[in-house]
XYZ file of C-alpha atoms in Angstrom:
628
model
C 0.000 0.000 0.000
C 1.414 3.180 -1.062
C 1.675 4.881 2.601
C 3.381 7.657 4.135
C 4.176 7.673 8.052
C 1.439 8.297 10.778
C 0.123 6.452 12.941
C -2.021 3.650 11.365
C -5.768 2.601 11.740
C -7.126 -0.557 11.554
C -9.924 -2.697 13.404
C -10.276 -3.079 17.198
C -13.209 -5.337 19.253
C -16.026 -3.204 20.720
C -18.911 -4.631 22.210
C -21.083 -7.484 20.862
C -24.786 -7.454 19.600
C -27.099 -9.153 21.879
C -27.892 -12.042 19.946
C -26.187 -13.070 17.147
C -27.591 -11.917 13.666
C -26.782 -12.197 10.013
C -28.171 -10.596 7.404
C -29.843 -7.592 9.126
C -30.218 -3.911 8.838
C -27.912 -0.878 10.521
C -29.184 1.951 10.020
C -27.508 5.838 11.426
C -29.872 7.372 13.487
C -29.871 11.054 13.610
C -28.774 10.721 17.279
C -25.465 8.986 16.258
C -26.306 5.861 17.843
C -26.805 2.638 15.072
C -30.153 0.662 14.850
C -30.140 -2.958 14.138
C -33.014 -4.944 13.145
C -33.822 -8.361 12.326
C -31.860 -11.041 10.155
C -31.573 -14.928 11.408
C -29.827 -16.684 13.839
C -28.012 -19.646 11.904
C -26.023 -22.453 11.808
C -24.951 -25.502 10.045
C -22.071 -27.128 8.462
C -21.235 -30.295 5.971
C -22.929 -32.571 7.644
C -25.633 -30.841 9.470
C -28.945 -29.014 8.463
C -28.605 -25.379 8.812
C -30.964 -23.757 11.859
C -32.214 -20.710 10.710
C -34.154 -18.147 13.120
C -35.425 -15.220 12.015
C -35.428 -12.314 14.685
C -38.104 -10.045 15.681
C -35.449 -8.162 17.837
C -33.698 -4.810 17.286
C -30.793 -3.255 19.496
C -29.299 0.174 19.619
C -25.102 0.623 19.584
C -24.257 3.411 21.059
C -20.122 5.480 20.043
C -20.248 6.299 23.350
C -19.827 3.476 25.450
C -19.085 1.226 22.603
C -22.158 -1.463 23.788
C -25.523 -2.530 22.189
C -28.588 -2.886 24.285
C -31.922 -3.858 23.032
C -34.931 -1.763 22.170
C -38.398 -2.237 21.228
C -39.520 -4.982 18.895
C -40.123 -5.201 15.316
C -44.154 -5.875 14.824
C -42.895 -9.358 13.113
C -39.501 -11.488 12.112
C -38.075 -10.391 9.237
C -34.688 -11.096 6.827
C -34.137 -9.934 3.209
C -35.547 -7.138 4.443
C -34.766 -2.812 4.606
C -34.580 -0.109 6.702
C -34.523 3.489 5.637
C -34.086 6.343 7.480
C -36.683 9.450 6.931
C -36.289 13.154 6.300
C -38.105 12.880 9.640
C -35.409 10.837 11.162
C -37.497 8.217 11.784
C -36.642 4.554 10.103
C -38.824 2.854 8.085
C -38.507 -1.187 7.701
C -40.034 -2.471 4.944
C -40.419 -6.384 3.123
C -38.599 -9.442 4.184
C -41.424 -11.474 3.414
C -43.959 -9.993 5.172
C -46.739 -6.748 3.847
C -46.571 -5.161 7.193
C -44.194 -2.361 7.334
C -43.499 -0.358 10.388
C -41.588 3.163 11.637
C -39.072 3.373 14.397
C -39.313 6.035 16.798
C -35.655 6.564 17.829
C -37.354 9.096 20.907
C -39.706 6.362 21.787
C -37.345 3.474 21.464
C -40.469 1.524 19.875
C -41.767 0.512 16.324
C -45.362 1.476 15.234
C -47.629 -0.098 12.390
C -47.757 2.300 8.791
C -49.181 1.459 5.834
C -49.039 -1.995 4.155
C -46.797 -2.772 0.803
C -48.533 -3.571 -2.170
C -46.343 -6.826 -3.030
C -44.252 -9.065 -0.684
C -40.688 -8.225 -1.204
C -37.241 -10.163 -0.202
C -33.844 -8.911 -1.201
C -35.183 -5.499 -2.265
C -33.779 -2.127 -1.956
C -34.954 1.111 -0.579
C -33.781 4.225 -1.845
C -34.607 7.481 0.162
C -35.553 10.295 -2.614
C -35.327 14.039 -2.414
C -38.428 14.574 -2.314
C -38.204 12.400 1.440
C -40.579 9.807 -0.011
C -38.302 6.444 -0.568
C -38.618 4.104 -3.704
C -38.948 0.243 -3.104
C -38.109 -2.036 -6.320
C -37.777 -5.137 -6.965
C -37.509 -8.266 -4.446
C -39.059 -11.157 -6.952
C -40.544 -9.443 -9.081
C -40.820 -6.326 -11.248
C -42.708 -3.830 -9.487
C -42.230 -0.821 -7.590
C -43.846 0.988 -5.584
C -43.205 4.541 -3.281
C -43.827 5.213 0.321
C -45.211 9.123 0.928
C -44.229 9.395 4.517
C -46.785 12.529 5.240
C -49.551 10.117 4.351
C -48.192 6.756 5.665
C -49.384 4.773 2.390
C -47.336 3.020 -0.678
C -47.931 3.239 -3.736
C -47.194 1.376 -7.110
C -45.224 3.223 -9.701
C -43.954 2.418 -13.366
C -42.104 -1.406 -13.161
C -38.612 -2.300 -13.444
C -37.539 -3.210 -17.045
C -36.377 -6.922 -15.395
C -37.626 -8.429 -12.750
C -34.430 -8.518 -10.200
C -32.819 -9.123 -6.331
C -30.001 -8.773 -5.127
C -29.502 -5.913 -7.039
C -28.655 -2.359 -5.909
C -30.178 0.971 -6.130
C -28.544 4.116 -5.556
C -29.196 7.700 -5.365
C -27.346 9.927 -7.953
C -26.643 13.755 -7.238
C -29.228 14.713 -9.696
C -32.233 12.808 -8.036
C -32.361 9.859 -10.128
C -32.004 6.023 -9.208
C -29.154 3.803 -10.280
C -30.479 0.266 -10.440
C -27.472 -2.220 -11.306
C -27.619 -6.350 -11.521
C -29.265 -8.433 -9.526
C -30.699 -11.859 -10.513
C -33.907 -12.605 -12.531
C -36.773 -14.687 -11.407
C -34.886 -17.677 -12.899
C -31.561 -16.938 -10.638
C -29.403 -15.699 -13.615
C -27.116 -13.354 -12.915
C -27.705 -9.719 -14.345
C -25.677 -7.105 -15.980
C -28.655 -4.720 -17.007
C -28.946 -1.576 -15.467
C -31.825 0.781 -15.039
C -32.671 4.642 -13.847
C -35.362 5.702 -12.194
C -37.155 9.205 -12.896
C -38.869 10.671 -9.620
C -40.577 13.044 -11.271
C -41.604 10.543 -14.117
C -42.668 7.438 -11.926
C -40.635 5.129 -14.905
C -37.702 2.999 -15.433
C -35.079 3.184 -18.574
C -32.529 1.418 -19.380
C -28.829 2.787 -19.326
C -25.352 1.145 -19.870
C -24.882 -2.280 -18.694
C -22.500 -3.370 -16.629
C -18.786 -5.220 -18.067
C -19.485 -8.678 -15.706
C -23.275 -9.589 -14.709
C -23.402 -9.831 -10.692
C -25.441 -10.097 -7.672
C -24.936 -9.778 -3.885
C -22.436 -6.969 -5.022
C -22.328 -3.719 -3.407
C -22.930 0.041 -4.938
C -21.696 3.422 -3.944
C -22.166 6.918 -4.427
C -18.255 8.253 -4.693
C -17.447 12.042 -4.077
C -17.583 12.927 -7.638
C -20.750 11.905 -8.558
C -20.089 7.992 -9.840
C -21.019 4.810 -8.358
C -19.044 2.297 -7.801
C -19.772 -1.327 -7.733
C -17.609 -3.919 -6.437
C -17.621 -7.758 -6.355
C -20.517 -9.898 -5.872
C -21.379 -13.271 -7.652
C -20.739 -13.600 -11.531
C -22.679 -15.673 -14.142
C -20.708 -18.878 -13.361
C -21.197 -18.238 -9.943
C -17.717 -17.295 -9.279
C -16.854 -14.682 -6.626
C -15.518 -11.823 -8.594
C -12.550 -9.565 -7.868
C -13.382 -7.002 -10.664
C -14.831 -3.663 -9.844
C -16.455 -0.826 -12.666
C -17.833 2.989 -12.211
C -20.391 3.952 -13.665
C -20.749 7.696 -14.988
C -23.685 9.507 -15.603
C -22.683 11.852 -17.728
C -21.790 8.899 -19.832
C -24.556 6.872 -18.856
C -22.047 3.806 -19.166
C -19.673 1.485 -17.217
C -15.902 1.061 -17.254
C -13.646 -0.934 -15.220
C -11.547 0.285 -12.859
C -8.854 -1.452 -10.476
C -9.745 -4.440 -9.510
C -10.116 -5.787 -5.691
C -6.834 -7.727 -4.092
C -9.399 -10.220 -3.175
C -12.227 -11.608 -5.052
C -15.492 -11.743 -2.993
C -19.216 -11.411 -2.291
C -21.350 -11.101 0.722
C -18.992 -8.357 1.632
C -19.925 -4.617 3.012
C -18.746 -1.260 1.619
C -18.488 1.780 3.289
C -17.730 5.596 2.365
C -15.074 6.867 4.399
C -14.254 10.708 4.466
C -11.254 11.999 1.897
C -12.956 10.206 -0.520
C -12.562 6.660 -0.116
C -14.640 3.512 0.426
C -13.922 0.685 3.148
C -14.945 -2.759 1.442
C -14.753 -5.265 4.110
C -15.214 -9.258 4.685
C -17.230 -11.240 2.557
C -16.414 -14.385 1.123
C -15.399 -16.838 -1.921
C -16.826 -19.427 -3.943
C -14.367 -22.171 -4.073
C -12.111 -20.632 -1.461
C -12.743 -19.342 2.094
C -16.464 -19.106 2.786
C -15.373 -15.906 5.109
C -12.886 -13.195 4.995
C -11.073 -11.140 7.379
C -9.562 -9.382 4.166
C -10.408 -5.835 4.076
C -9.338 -2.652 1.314
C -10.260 0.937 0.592
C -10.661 2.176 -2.703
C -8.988 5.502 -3.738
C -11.042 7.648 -5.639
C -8.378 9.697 -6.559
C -6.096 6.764 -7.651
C -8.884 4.758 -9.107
C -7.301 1.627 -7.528
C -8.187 -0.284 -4.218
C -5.284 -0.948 -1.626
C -4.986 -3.515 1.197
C -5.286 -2.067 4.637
C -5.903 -3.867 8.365
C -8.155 -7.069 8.817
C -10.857 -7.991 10.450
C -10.728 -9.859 14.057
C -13.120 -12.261 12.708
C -13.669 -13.989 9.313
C -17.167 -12.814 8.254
C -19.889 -12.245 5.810
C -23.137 -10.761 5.363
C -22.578 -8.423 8.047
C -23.153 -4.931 8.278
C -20.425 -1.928 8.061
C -22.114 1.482 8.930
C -20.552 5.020 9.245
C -20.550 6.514 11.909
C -20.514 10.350 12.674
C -16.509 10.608 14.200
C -15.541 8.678 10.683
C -15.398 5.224 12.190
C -17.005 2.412 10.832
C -19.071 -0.368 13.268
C -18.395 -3.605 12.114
C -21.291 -6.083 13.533
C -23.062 -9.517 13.379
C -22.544 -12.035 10.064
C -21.805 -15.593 9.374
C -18.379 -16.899 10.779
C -16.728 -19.813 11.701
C -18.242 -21.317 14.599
C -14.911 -21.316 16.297
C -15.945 -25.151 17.899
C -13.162 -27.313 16.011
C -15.377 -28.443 13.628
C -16.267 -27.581 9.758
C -19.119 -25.872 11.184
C -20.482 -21.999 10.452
C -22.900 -19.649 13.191
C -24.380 -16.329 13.090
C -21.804 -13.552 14.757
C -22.542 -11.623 17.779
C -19.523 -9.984 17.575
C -18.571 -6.251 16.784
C -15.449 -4.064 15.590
C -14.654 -1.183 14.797
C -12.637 0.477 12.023
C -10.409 3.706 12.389
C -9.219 5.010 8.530
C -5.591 5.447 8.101
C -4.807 9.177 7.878
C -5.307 10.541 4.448
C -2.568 12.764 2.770
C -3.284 14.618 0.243
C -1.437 17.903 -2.274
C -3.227 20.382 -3.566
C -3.006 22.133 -6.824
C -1.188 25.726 -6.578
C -0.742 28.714 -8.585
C 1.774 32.048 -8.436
C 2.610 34.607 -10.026
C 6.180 34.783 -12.015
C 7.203 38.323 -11.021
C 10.553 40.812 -11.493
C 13.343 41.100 -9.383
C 16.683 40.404 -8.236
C 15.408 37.281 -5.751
C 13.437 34.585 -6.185
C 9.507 34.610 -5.736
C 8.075 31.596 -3.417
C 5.097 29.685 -3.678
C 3.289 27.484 -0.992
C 2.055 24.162 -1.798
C -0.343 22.879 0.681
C -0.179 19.111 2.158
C -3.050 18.335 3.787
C -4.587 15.402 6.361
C -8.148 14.334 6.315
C -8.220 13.944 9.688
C -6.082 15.543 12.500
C -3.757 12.948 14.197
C -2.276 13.070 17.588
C 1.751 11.711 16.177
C 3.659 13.245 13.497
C 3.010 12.246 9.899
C 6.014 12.959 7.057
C 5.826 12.117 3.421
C 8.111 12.533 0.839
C 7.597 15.938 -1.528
C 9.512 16.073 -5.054
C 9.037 18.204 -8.018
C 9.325 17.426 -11.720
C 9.662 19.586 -14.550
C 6.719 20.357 -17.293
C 6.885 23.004 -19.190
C 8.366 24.861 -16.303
C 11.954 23.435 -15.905
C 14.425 23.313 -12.989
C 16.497 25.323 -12.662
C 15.824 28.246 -15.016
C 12.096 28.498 -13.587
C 12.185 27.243 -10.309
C 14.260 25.153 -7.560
C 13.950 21.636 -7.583
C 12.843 20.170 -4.379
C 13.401 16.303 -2.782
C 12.966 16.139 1.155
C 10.710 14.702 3.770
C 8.196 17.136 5.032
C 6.447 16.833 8.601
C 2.938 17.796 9.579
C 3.026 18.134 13.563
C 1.269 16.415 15.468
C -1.988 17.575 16.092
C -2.204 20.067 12.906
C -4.178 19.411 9.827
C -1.815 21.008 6.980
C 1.643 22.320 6.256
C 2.984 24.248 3.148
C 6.095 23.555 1.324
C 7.948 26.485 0.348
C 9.360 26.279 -3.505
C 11.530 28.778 -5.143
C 10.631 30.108 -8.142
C 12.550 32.057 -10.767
C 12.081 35.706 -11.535
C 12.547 37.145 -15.076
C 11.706 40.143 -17.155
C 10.762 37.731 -20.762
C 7.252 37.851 -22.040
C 6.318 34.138 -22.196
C 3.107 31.653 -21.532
C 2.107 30.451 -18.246
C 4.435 27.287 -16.975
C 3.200 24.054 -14.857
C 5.907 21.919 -13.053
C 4.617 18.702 -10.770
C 4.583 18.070 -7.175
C 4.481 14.552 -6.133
C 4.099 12.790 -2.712
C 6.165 9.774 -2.290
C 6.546 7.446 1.016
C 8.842 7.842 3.404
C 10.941 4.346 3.806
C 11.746 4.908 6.982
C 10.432 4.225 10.307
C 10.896 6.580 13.299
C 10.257 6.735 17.043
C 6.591 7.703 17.812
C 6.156 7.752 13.611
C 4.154 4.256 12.456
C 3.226 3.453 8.761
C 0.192 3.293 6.957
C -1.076 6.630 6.120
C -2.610 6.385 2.473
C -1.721 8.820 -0.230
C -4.767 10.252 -1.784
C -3.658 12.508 -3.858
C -0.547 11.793 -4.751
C 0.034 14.444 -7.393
C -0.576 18.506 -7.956
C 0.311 20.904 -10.578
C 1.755 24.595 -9.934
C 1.038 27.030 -12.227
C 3.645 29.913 -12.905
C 1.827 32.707 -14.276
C 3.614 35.337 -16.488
C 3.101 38.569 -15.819
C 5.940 40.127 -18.139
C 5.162 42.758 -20.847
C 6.034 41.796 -24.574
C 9.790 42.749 -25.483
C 10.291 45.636 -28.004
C 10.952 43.880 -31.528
C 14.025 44.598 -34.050
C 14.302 47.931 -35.856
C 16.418 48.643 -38.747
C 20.392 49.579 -38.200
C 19.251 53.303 -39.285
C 16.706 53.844 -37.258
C 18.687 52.392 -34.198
C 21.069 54.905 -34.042
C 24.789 54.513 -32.206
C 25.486 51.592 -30.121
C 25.816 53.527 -27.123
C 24.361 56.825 -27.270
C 22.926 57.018 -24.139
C 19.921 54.555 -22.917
C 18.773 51.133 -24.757
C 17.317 51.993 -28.100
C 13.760 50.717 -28.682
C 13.324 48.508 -32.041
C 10.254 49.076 -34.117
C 7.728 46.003 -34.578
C 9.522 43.585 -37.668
C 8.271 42.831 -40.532
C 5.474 39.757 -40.552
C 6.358 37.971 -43.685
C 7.322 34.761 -43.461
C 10.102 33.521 -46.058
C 8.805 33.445 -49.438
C 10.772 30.477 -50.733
C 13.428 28.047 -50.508
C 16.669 27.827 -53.097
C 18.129 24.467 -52.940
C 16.747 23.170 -49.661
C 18.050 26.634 -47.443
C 14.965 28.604 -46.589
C 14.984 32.163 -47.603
C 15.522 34.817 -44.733
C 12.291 36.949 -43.810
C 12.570 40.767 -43.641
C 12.642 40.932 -40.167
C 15.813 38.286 -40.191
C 17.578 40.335 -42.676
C 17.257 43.243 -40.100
C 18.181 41.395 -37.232
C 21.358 40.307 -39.013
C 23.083 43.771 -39.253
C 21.253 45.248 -36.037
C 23.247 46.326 -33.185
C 24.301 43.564 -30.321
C 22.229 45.530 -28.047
C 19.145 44.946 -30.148
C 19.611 41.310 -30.485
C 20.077 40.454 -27.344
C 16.664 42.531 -26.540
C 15.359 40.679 -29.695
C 16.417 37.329 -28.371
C 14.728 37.780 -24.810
C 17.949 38.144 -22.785
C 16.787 39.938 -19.468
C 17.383 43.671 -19.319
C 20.595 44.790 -16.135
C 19.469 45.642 -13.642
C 21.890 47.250 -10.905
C 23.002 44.035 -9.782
C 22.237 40.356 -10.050
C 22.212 38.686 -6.566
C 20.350 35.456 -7.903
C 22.442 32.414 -7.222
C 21.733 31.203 -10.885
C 20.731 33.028 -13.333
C 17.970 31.879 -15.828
C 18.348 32.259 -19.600
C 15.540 31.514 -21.988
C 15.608 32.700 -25.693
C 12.640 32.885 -27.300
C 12.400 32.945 -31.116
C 11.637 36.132 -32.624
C 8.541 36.847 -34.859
C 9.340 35.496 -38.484
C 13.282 34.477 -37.728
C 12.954 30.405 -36.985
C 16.355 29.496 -34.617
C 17.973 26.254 -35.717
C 20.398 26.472 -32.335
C 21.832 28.770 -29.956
C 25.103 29.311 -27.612
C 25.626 31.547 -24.856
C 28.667 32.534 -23.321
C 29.694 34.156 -20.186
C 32.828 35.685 -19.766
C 34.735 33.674 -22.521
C 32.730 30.381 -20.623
C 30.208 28.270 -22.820
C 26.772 27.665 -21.070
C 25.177 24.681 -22.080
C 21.820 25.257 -23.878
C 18.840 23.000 -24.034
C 15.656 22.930 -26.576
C 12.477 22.514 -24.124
C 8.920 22.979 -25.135
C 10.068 25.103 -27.962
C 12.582 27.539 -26.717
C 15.829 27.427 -25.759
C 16.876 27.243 -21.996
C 19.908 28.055 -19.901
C 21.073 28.570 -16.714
C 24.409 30.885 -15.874
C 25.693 30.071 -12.399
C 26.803 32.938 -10.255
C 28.051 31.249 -7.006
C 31.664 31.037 -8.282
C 31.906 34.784 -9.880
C 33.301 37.736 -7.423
C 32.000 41.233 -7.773
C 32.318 42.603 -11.089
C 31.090 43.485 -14.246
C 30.167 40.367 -16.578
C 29.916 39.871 -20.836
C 27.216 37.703 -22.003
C 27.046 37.106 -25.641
C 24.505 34.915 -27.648
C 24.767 33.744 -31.414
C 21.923 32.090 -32.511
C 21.701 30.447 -35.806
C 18.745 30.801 -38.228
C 17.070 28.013 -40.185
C 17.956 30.470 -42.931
C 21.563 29.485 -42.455
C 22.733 33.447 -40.899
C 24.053 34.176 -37.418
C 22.453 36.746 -34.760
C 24.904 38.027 -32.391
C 23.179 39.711 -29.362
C 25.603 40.980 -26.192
C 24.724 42.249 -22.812
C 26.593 43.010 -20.015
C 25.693 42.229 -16.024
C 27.262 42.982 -12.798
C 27.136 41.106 -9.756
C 26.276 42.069 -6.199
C 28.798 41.824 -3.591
C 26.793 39.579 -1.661
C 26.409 36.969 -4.246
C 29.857 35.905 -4.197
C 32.424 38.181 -2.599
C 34.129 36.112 0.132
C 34.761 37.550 3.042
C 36.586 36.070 6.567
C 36.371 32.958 4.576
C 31.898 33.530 4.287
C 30.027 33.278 1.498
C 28.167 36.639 1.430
């Protein structure tokens, strides 16, 4: 798992359900505690008949003292069956083979009769809608209907295109319903997909899934997707293969498939945008799993992270308000030295890793003798009480190190305790009219361990861009030798804008000059150099290096270009179009330095520009044996 040090998170026992359950609902009440309600008490093995009981009880787990304790009663047993909760903040339960449905009344501890369902449903889904009615479909059959909690009644809408179960249904940011997969009336596996229309009362279908599946699992990610993972295929094989689905698109596409094939498993969103897929098991391999993974939605890709403390499926895995996840109930090993399986009664709870993330960042380029700064943010998800330190590098894009900014490779700390720190990175000042630049930041783990420093925080986003915006005016173009006067007559001379016509023709295979070229040829040094996009002098240079970037002038193609300082040759390279290089200051005392340029033309002629720079004392004057 791509990681960088924190203190890690993981699973850890709480307290255990009353009596043992698989198969049930856990619902979030409003109140932060966690109702549970129904499923069976099981067992059975190779050689024995499974015992299946189907509970009438509910419990309540409450964060707070990490126990469950039982509440009222549901009106009747029931498995296969839903729980929603309302706008209202009550819950309503719904199917699991019974027409009764009934409302929890977290302030009353107690359920209370509501309206009957039109159809008997078993392995159906519930979707609350905007609108705070909820949408029940499917569960044997094809129909649908809607609960209207102001009047306590359902009723029947437009049917599914398939009759299906085991499917899922999910709510997409724009009110519709995603219904994916599933299994017909004959048990075949499905890879249809339909949406619902609130304000319509109909199915349609959309895109179909890559890999029919049932007893898979659905969720809404932070960017508006859904992604399904797992579940059963058509040869009823557990499946390790995972798609989104895109509504823009209204299609499917793979994405990075699990470590771990399985089904019967749970997933759960987890803050910084990831999802907690837990347990579940294998056909043809370990009936239960203490296996667990988050997905990345950044990254696209799932990643192993802490196990269970007991092999399980068909559990539940609910969010709870502080971020952790309640773990509770399923099918196990019955842990008696035989081939044997029971219903759980045991609970855990998960604690996410500590997300790191980098953000994007932007600054502008600037003028002046020292280099500009910008701040690149790394950022936690969650606050965490020990240090964590990741590894921050930069790469070069069009922006290059080191003529537009300083390269950077080192471990960076956030404290304990803090949510964020910013990286400093240098960036290069210059006077030369050019597009905006992007370089990369990347976060890397740190190998290393350290005292009080564990492994296992997950990079989220791994990646950010920094923008260097250029904020230069557009250099003066060439004039003609006449109209440019002395070389030296007093300040710079100005050129006048060049001529715009391209070369007119080429006599064996050497391109003709343009006007402008033919100008530049006989122009004074001075005007070249300006031509050429060598910075203007200033009063001194104090920058440590000294960035050099020609740019090509209007109409006069460059075929290559060397720079000299001093009598010294600076090595030039072509990137993105121009030609970069760097002249390094650190060694030169105070003085006053040459710079010349030739650049040669595609047209075959030679450009001479010249300028002439002094450097500060502090720069590299040496004195008492310092570096000032």
């Amino acid at each position: 798992m791509a990681s960088a040090h924190a203190a890690g998170g993981g699973f850890a026992d709480t307290g255990g359900l009353v009596s043992a359950s698989d198969g049930h609902t856990a619902t979030l009440l409003q109140n932060g505690q966690v109702l549970v309600t129904g499923g069976t008490r099981s067992s059975g093995g190779q050689n024995t008949l499974g015992i299946v009981f189907v509970h009438r009880r509910a419990e309540l787990f409450d964060p707070s003292t990490g126990g469950f304790t039982r509440t009222g009663d549901l009106g009747a047993g029931r498995r296969g069956h839903t729980a929603t909760r309302l706008q209202t903040a009550e819950v309503l339960v719904a199917g699991g083979g019974t027409l009764r449905a009934e409302l929890f009344d977290p302030d009353a501890g107690a359920f209370v009769p509501t309206g009957d369902l039109g159809t008997r449903r078993e392995g159906h889904t519930s979707t609350l809608l905007n609108s705070g009615r909820v949408l029940l479909a499917g569960g044997g059959s094809e129909t649908a209907e809607v609960f209207d909690p102001v009047a306590g009644t359902f009723g029947f809408t437009g049917s599914l295109m398939t009759p299906r179960s085991r499917h899922t249904a999910t709510l997409l940011a724009d009110g519709r319903v995603l219904v994916v997969g599933g299994s017909d009336a004959a048990g075949e596996r499905l890879a249809s997909a339909e949406l619902f229309d609130p304000a319509a009362g109909t199915f349609t279908p959309t895109g179909s899934l890559t890999v029919a599946r049932e007893a898979h699992t659905a969720t809404l990610l932070s960017d508006g997707s859904v992604l399904v993972v797992g579940g059963t295929g058509a040869s009823g094989v557990s499946l390790a293969s995972a798609e989104v689905f895109d509504p823009a698109l209204a299609g499917f596409r793979p994405v990075g498939g699990l470590t771990a094939a399985r089904s019967g498993h749970a997933a759960t969103p987890l803050r910084g945008g990831r999802v907690l897929i837990s347990g579940g098991g294998t056909a043809g391999g370990p009936a239960w799993m203490t296996g667990a993974e988050e997905f990345v939605v950044a990254k696209g890709t799932f990643t192993p992270t802490g196990s269970l403390g007991v092999a399980r499926t068909r559990h539940s895995a609910t969010l709870l308000d502080d971020g952790r996840v309640l773990v509770a109930g399923g099918i196990g090993d019955c842990a008696c030295g035989e081939p044997r399986w029971n219903s759980l009664a045991s609970a855990e709870v998960y604690s996410a890793n500590t997300g790191v993330s980098v953000a994007d960042a932007r600054v502008v380029e600037g003028t002046g003798d020292s280099p500009g700064v910008v701040d690149v943010t790394v950022s936690l998800d969650q606050r965490h009480p020990d240090a964590v330190r990741v590894r921050v590098s930069t790469e070069s894009g069009t922006a290059v190190s080191p003529a537009d900014f300083e390269a950077v490779d080192r471990v960076v700390e956030v404290p304990a305790g803090a949510s964020s720190v910013k990286v400093g990175i240098a960036v290069v000042r210059d006077s030369v009219d050019e597009p905006d630049e992007t370089f990369t930041v990347r976060l890397n783990d740190v190998a290393d361990a350290s005292p009080g420093v564990a492994p296992n925080a997950v990079l989220l986003r791994d990646r950010a861009t920094v923008t260097i915006a250029d904020d230069d005016e557009p250099a003066p173009a060439p004039v003609s030798p006449a109209a440019a006067g002395p070389a030296n007559p007093g300040p710079e001379p100005k050129p006048a804008p060049p001529a715009s016509e391209p070369p007119v023709a080429a006599q064996g295979g050497v391109p003709l000059a343009s006007a402008a070229e033919m100008q530049l040829v006989s122009a004074p040094a001075s005007v070249v150099a300006t031509a050429l996009g060598l910075p203007s002098p200033r009063r001194c240079e104090s920058r440590r290096r000294f960035s050099i970037r020609v740019r090509e002038p209007r109409g006069v193609p460059l075929a290559s270009v060397a720079l000299t300082v001093q009598g010294r040759t600076v090595r030039m390279r072509r990137v993105a179009g121009r030609f970069v290089g760097t002249v390094d200051l650190r060694t030169l005392r105070k003085g006053v330095y040459a710079v010349t340029i030739r650049a040669r033309t595609r047209a075959g002629r030679t450009l001479v520009g010249k300028r002439t720079y002094r450097t500060c004392a502090a720069t590299a004057e040496r004195r008492g044996g310092a570096k000032r």
